[in-house]
CSV table of C-alpha atoms in Angstrom, one decimal:
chain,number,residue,atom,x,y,z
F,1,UNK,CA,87.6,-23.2,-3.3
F,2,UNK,CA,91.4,-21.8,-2.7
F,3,UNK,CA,91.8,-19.1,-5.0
F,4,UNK,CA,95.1,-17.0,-6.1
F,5,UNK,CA,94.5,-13.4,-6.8
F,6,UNK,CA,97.9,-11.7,-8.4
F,7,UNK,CA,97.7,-8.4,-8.2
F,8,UNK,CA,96.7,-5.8,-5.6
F,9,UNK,CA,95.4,-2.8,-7.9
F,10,UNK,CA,91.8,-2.1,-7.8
F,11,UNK,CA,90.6,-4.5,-10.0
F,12,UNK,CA,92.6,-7.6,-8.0
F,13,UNK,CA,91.4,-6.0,-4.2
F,14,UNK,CA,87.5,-6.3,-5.8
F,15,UNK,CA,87.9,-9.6,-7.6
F,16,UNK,CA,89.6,-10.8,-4.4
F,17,UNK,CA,87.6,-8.7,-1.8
F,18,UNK,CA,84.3,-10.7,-3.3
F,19,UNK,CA,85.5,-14.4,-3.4
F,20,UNK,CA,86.1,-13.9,0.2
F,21,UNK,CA,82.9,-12.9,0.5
F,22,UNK,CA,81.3,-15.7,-1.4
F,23,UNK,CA,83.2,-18.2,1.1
F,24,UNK,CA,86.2,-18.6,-0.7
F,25,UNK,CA,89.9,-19.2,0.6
F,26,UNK,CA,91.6,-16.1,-0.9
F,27,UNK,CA,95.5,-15.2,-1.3
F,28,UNK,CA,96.5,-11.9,-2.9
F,29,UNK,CA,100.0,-12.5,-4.6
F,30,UNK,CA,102.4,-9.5,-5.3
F,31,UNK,CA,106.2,-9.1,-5.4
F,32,UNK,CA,106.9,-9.0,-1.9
F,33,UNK,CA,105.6,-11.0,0.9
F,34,UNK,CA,105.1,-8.0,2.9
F,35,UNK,CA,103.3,-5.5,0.5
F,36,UNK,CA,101.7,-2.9,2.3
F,37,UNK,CA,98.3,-2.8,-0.3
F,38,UNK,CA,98.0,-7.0,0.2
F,39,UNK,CA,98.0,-6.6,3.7
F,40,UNK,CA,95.6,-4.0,4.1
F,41,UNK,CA,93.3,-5.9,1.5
F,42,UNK,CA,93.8,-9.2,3.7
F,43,UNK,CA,92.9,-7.0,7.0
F,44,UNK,CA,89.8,-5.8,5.3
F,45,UNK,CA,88.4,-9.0,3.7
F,46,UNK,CA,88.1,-11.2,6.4
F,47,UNK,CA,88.9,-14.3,7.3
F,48,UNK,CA,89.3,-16.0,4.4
F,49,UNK,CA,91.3,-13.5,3.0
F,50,UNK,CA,95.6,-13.9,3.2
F,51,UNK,CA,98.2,-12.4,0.9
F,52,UNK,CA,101.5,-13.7,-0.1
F,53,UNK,CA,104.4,-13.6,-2.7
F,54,UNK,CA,103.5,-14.1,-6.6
F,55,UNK,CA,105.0,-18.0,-6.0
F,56,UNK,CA,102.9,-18.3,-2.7
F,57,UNK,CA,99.6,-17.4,-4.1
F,58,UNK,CA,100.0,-19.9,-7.2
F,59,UNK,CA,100.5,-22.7,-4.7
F,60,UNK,CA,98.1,-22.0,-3.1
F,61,UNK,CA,95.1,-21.9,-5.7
F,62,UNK,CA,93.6,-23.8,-7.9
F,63,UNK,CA,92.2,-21.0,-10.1
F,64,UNK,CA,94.2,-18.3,-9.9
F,65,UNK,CA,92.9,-14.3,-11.5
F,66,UNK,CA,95.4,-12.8,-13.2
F,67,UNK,CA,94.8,-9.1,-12.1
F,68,UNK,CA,98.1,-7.4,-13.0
F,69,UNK,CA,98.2,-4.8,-15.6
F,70,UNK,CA,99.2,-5.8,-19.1
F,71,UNK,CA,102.3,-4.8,-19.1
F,72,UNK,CA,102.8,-6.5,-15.9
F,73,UNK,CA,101.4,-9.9,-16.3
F,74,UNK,CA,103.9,-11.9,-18.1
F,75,UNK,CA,106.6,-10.9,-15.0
F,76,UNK,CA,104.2,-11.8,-12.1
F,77,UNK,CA,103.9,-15.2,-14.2
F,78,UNK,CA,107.5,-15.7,-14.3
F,79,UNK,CA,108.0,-14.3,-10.5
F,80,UNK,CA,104.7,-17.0,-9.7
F,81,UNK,CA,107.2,-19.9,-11.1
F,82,UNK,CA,106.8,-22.1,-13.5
F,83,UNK,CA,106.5,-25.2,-11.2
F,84,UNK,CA,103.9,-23.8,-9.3
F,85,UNK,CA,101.4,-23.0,-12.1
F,86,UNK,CA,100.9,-26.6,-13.4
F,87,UNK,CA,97.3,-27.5,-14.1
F,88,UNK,CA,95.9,-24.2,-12.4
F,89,UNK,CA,93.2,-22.7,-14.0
F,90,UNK,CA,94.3,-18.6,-15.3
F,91,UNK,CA,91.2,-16.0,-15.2
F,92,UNK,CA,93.3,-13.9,-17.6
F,93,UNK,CA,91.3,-10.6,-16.7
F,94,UNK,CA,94.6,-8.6,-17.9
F,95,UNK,CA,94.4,-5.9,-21.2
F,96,UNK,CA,97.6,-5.0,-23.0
F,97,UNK,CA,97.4,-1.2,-22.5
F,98,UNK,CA,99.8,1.5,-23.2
F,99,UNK,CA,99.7,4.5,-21.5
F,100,UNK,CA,102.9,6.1,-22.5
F,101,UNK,CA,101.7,8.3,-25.2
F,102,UNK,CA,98.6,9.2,-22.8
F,103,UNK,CA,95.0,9.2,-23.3
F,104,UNK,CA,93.6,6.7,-25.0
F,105,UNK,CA,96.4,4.3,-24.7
F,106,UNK,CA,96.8,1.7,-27.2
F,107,UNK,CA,97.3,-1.7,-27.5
F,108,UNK,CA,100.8,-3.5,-26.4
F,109,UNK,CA,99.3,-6.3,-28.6
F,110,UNK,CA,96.3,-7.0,-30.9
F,111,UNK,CA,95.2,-8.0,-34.2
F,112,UNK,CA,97.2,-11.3,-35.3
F,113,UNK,CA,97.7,-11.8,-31.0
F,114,UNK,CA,96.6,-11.0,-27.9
F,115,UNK,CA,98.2,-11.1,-24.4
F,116,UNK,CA,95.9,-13.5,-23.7
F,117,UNK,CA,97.6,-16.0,-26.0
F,118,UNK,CA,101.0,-15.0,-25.0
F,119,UNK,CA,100.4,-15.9,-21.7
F,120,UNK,CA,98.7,-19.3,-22.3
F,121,UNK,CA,101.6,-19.8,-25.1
F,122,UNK,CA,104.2,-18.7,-22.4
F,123,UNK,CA,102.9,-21.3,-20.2
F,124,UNK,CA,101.2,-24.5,-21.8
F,125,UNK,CA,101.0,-25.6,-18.0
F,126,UNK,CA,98.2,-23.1,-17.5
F,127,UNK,CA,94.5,-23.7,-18.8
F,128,UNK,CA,94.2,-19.5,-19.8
F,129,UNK,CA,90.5,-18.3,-19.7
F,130,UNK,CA,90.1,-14.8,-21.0
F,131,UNK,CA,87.2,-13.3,-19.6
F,132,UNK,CA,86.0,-10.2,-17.9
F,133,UNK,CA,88.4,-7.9,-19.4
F,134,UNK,CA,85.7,-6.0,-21.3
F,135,UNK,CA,84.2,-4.4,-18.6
F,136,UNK,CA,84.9,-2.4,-15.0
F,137,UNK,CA,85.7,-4.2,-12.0
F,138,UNK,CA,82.7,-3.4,-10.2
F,139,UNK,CA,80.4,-4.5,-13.0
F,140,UNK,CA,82.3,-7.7,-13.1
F,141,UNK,CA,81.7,-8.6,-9.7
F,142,UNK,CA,78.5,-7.5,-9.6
F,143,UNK,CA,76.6,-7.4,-12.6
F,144,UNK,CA,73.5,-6.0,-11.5
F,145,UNK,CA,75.0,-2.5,-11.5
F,146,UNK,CA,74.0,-2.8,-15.0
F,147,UNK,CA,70.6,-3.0,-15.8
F,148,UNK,CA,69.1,-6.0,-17.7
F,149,UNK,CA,71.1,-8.3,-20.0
F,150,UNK,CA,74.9,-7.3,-21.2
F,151,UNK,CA,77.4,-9.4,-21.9
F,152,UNK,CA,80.8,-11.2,-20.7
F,153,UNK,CA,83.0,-13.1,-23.2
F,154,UNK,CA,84.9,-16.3,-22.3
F,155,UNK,CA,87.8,-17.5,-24.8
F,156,UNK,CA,89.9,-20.1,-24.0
F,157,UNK,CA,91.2,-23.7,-25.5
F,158,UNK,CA,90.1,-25.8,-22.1
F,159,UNK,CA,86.0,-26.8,-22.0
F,160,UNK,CA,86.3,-27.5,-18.3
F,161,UNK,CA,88.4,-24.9,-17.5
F,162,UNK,CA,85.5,-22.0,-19.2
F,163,UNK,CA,83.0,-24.3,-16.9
F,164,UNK,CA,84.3,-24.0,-14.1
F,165,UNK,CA,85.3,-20.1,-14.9
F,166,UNK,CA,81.5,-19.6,-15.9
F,167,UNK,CA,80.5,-21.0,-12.5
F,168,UNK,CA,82.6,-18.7,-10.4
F,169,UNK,CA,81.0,-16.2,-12.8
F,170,UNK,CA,77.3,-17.3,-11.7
F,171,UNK,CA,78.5,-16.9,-8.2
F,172,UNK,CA,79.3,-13.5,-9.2
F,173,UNK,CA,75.5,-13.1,-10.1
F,174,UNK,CA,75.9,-13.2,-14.0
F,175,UNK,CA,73.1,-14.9,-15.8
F,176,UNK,CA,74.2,-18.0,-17.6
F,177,UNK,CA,72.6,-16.9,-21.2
F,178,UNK,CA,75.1,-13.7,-21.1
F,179,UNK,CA,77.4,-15.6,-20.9
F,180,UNK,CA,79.2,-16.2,-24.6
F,181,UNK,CA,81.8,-19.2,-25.0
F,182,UNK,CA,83.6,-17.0,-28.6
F,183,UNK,CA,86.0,-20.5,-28.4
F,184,UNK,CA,89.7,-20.8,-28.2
F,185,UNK,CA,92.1,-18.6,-26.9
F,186,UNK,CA,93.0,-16.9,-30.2
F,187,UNK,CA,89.4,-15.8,-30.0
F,188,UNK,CA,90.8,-13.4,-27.1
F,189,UNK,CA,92.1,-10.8,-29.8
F,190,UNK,CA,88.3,-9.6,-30.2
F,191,UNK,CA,87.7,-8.6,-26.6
F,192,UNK,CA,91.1,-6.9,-25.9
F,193,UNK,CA,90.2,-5.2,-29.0
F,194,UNK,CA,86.9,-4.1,-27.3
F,195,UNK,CA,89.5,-2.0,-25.2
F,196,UNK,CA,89.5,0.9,-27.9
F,197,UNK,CA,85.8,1.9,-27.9
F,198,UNK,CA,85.6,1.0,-24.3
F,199,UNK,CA,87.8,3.9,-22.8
F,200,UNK,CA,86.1,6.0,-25.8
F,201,UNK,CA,83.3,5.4,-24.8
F,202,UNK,CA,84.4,6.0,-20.8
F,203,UNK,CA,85.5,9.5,-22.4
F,204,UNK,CA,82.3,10.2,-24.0
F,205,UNK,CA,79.6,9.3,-20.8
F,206,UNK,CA,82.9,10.8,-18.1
F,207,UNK,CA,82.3,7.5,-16.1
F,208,UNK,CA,82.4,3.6,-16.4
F,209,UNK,CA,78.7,2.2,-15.2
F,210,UNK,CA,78.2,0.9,-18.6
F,211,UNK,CA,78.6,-2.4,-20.6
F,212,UNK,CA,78.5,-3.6,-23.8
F,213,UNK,CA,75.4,-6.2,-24.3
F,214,UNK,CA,75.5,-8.6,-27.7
F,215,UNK,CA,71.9,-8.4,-28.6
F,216,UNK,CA,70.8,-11.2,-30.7
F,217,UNK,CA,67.6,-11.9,-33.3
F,218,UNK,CA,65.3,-14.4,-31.9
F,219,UNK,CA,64.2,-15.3,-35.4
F,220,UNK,CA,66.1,-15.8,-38.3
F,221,UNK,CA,65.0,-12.2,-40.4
F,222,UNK,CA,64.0,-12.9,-44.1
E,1,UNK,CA,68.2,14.2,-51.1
E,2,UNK,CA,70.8,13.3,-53.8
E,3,UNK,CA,73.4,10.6,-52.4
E,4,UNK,CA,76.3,8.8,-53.7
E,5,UNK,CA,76.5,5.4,-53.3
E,6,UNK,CA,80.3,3.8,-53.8
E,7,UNK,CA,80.5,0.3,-53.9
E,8,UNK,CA,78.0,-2.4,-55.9
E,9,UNK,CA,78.2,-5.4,-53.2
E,10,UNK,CA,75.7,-6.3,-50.7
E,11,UNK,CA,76.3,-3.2,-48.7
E,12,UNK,CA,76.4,-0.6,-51.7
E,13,UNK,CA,72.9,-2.2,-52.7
E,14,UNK,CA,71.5,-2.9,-49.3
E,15,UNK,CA,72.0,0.6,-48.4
E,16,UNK,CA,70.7,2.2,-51.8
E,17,UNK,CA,67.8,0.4,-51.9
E,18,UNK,CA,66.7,1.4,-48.8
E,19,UNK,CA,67.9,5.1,-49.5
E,20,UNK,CA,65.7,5.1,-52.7
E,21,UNK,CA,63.2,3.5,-50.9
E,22,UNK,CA,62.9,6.5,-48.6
E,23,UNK,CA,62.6,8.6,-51.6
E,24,UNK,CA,66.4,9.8,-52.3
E,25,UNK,CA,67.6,10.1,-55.4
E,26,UNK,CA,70.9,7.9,-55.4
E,27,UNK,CA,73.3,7.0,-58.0
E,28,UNK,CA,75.3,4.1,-57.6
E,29,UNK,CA,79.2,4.2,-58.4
E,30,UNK,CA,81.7,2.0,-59.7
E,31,UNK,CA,85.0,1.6,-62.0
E,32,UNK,CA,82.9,1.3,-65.1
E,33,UNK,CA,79.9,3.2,-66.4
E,34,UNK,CA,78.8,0.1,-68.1
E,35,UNK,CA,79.1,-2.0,-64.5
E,36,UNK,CA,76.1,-5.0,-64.3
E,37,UNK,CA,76.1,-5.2,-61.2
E,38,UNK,CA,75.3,-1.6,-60.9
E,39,UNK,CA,72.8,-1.5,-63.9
E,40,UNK,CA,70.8,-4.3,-61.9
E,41,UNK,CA,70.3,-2.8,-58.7
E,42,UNK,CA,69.3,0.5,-60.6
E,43,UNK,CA,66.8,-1.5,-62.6
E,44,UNK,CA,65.7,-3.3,-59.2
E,45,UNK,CA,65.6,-0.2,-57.3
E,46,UNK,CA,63.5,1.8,-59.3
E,47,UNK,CA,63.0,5.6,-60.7
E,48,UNK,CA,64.7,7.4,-57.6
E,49,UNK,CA,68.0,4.6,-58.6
E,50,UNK,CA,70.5,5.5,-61.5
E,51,UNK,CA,74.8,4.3,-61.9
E,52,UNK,CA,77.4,5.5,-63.1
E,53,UNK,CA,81.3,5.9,-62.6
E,54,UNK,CA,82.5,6.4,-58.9
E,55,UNK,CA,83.4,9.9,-60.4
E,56,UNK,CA,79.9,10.5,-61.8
E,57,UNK,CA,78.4,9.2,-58.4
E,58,UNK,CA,80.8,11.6,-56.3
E,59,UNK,CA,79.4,14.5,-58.4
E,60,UNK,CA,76.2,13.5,-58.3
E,61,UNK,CA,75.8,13.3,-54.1
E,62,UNK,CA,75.8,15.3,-51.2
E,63,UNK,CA,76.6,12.8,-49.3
E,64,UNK,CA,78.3,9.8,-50.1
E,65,UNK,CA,78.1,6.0,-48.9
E,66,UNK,CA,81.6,4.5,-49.1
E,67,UNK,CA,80.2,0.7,-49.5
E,68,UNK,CA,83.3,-0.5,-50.8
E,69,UNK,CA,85.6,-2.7,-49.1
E,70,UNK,CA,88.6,-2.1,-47.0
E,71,UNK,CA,91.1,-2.3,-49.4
E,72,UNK,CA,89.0,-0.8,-52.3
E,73,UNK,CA,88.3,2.4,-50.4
E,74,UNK,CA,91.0,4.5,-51.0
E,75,UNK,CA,91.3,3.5,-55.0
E,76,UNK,CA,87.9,4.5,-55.3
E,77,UNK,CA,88.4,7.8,-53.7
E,78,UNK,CA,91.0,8.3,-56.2
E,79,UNK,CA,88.7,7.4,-58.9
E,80,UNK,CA,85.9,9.5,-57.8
E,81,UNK,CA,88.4,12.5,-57.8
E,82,UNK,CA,89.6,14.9,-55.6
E,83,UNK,CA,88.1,17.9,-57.4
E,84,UNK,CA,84.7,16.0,-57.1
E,85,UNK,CA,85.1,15.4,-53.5
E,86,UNK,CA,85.0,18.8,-52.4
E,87,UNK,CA,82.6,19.5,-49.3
E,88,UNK,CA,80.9,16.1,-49.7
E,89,UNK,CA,80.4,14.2,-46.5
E,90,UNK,CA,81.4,10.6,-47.2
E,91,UNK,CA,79.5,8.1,-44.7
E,92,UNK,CA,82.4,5.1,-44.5
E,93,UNK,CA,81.0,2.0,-43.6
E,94,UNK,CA,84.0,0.1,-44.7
E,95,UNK,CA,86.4,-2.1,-42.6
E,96,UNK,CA,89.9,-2.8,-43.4
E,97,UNK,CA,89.6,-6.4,-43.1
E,98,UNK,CA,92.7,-8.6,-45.0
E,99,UNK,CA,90.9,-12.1,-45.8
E,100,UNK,CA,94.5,-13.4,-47.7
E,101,UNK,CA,94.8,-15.5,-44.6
E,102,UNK,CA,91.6,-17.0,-44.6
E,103,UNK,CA,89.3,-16.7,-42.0
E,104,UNK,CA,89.3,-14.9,-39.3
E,105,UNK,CA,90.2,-11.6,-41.1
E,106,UNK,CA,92.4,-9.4,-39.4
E,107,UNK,CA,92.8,-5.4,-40.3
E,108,UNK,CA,95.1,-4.1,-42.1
E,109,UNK,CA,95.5,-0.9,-40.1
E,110,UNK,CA,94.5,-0.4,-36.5
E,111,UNK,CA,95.5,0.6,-33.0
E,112,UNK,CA,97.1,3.8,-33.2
E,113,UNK,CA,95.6,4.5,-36.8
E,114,UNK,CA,92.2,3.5,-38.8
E,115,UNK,CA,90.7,3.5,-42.2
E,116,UNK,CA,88.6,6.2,-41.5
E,117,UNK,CA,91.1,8.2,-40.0
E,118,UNK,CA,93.5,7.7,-43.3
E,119,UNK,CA,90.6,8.6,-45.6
E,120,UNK,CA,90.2,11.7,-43.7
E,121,UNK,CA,93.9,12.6,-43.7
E,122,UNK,CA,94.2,11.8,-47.5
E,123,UNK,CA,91.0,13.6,-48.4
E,124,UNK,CA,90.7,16.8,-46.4
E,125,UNK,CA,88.2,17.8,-48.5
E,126,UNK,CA,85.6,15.5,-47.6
E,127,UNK,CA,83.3,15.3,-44.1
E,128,UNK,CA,84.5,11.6,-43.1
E,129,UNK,CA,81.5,10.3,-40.4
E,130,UNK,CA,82.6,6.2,-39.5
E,131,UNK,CA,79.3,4.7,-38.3
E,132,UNK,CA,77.2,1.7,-39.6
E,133,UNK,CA,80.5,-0.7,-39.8
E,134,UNK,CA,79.7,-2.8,-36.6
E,135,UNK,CA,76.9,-4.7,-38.0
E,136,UNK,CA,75.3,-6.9,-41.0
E,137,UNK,CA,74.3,-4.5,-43.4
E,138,UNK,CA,70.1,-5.5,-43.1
E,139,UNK,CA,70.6,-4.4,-39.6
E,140,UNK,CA,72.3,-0.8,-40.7
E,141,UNK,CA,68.8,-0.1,-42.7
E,142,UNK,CA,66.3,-2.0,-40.8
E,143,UNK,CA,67.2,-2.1,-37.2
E,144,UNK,CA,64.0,-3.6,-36.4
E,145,UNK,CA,65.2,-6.5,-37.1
E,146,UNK,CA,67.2,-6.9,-33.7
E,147,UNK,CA,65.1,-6.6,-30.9
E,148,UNK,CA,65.0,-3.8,-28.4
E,149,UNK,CA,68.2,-1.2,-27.9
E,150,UNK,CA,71.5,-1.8,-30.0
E,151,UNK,CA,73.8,0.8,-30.7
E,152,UNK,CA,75.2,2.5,-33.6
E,153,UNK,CA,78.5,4.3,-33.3
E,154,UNK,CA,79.4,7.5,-34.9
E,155,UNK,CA,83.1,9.6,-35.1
E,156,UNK,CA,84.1,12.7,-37.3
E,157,UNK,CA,85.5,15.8,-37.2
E,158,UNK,CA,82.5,17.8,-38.0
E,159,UNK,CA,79.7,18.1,-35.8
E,160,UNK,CA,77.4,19.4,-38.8
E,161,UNK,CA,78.2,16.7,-40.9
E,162,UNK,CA,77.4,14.2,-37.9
E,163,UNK,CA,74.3,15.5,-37.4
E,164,UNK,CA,73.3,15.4,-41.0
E,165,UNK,CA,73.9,11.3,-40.9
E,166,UNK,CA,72.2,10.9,-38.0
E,167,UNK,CA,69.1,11.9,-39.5
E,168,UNK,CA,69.8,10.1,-42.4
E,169,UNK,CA,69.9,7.0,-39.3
E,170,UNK,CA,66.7,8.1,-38.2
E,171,UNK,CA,65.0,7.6,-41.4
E,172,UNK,CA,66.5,4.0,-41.5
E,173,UNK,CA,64.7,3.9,-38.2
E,174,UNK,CA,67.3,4.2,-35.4
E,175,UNK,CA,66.0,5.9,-32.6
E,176,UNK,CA,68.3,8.7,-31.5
E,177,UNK,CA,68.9,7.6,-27.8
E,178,UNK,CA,70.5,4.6,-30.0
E,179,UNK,CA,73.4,6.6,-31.5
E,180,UNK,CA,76.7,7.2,-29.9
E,181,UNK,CA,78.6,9.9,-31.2
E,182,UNK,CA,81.8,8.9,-29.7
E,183,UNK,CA,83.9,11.9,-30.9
E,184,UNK,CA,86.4,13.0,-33.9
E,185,UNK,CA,87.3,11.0,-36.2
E,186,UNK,CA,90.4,9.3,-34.2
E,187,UNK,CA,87.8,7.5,-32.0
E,188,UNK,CA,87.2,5.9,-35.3
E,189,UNK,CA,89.6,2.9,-34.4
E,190,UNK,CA,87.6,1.6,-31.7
E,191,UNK,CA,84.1,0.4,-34.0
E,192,UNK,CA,86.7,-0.5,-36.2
E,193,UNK,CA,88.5,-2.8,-33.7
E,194,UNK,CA,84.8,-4.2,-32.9
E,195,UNK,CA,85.4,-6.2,-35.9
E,196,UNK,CA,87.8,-9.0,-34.6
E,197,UNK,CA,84.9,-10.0,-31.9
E,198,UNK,CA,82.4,-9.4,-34.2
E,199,UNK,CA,83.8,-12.5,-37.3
E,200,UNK,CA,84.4,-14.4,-33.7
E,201,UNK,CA,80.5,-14.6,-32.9
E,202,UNK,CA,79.6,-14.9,-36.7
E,203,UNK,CA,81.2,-17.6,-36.0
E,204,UNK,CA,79.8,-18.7,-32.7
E,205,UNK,CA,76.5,-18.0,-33.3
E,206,UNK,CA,76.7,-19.3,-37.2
E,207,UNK,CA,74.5,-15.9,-38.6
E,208,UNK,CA,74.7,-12.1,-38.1
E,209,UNK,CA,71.8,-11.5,-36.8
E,210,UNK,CA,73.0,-10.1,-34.0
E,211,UNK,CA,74.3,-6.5,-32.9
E,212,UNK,CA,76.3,-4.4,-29.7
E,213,UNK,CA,74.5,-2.6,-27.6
E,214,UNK,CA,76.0,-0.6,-24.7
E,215,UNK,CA,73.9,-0.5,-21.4
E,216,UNK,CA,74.3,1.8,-19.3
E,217,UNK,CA,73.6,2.3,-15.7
E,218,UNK,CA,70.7,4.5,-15.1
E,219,UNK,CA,71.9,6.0,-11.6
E,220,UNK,CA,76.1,5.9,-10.6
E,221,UNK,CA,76.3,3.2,-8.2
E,222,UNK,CA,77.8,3.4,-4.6
């Protein structure tokens, strides 16, 4: 499959750096053509790795991952062009994150919205998935860093759009039945909000091998 | 030990029951002395169970269960008294969920503040521990009845009081490799802004019999 990645931080070089290992067609997007971080990241991922502008990388896939920060990901849309994100399928991976007051940052948005819904009410012409932003970007690639069963949320207002997401996420290696559909996009304010009590909890353990896993009764209790 | 109980819904009496249960003498609190409610689930709950005002019940305890909702928190704080509050450690289970748009609730505070954090700015005089609010109220007493490992946050300011209501957990039957304390009572916000995902897979999975557990990797990976 061709596959945008926008973004060349660390969570878009190891979202990227593994579709190109799975045998996908891979182009990193950023603001220039030429960026220095893309190009290295294309030189180390192989063949099926390229990188090009924002607008180049949304022509050229038909799922594109939104790995830009939060406050960054409604200007890489615009800079990716309208025209070119018609029909694509968004992995909106992005958390609305403050950092201007310091540690912990808050939320940009939350509670009655989430960026996730900005950006898919920014751009009707993108079928937004929300997923994967709950956890570190190793883990989401590679969910066996975490032992036995933990959990990835998917919220979006497409069915075949969170399919096809929650294939790309088997290919990843994550277990179908950890896997929870919450519904529509609004449903994307719950895991941004997981963002709070995740860097807490990063503060409390000093490191980010952890997960959060939704542990369910397998019997109705009395 | 003699505990408070504010609060004569399903949490208030879930949580009493099982305190008298255990063999703690708890009184109940409300607005009235004469509340049915109250005078039921003393009946119910046996010799170790009395009721009586939120004052009388904030005289009575050590520690005290704030069962009552969101918005009815800090009104009953102000009922219970200031002078009666004095060195008490008040376990808030509340959320400050606003239901007057239907459902899904949203909060009424959050982000950069939280209900536990204003109760322990308006009463100083109290030992504020958040913990317990991130799950159905039979799972806070029994948490059997979720299989395995599941996780139960705590935040305050005082490690004392902390370690005071995680025995108190114990005797419900968490295992103490189960409890997080995530730190003072700022980290509050982030259990609290578990709620959102939490109503989203009430509603996904149609019960709440179901709880967050965060797994952790064992060894750092490479």
């Amino acid at each position: 499959m061709k596959i945008g990645v926008l973004g060349t931080g660390i969570v878009g070089t190891t979202i990227g750096a593994r579709l190109a290992q799975l045998g996908h067609k891979v182009m990193m997007g950023s603001r220039s053509a030429t960026n220095e971080k893309a190009a290295a990241w294309a030189q180390a991922a192989g063949e099926n790795a390229c990188h090009g502008t924002f607008a180049d990388a949304a022509k050229f896939g038909e799922i594109l991952f939104n790995c830009t920060s939060g406050v960054g990901s409604l200007p890489a849309l615009e800079l990716a062009g309208r025209e070119n994100l018609e029909g694509r399928i968004l992995v909106d991976i992005s958390n609305p994150l403050d950092f201007s007051q310091g540690f912990p940052p808050s939320l940009t948005v939350c509670n009655t919205d989430s960026l996730g819904e900005r950006i898919q009410a920014t751009y009707p012409e993108l079928k937004v998935v929300k997923t994967l932003n709950t956890m570190n970007c190793g883990v989401m690639v590679d969910p066996t860093l975490i032992p036995g069963d933990h959990t990835v949320f998917l919220s979006g207002n497409d069915a075949e759009a969170k399919a096809r997401v929650m294939d790309l996420l088997a290919e990843f290696g994550w277990q179908r039945k950890n896997l929870i559909d919450l519904g529509d996009i609004s449903t994307a304010r719950g895991p941004e909000m997981l963002l709070p009590v995740w860097v807490r909890l990063y503060g409390a353990f000093g490191n980010a091998n952890f997960n959060f896993n939704v542990v369910r009764a397998e019997q109705t209790p009395a």
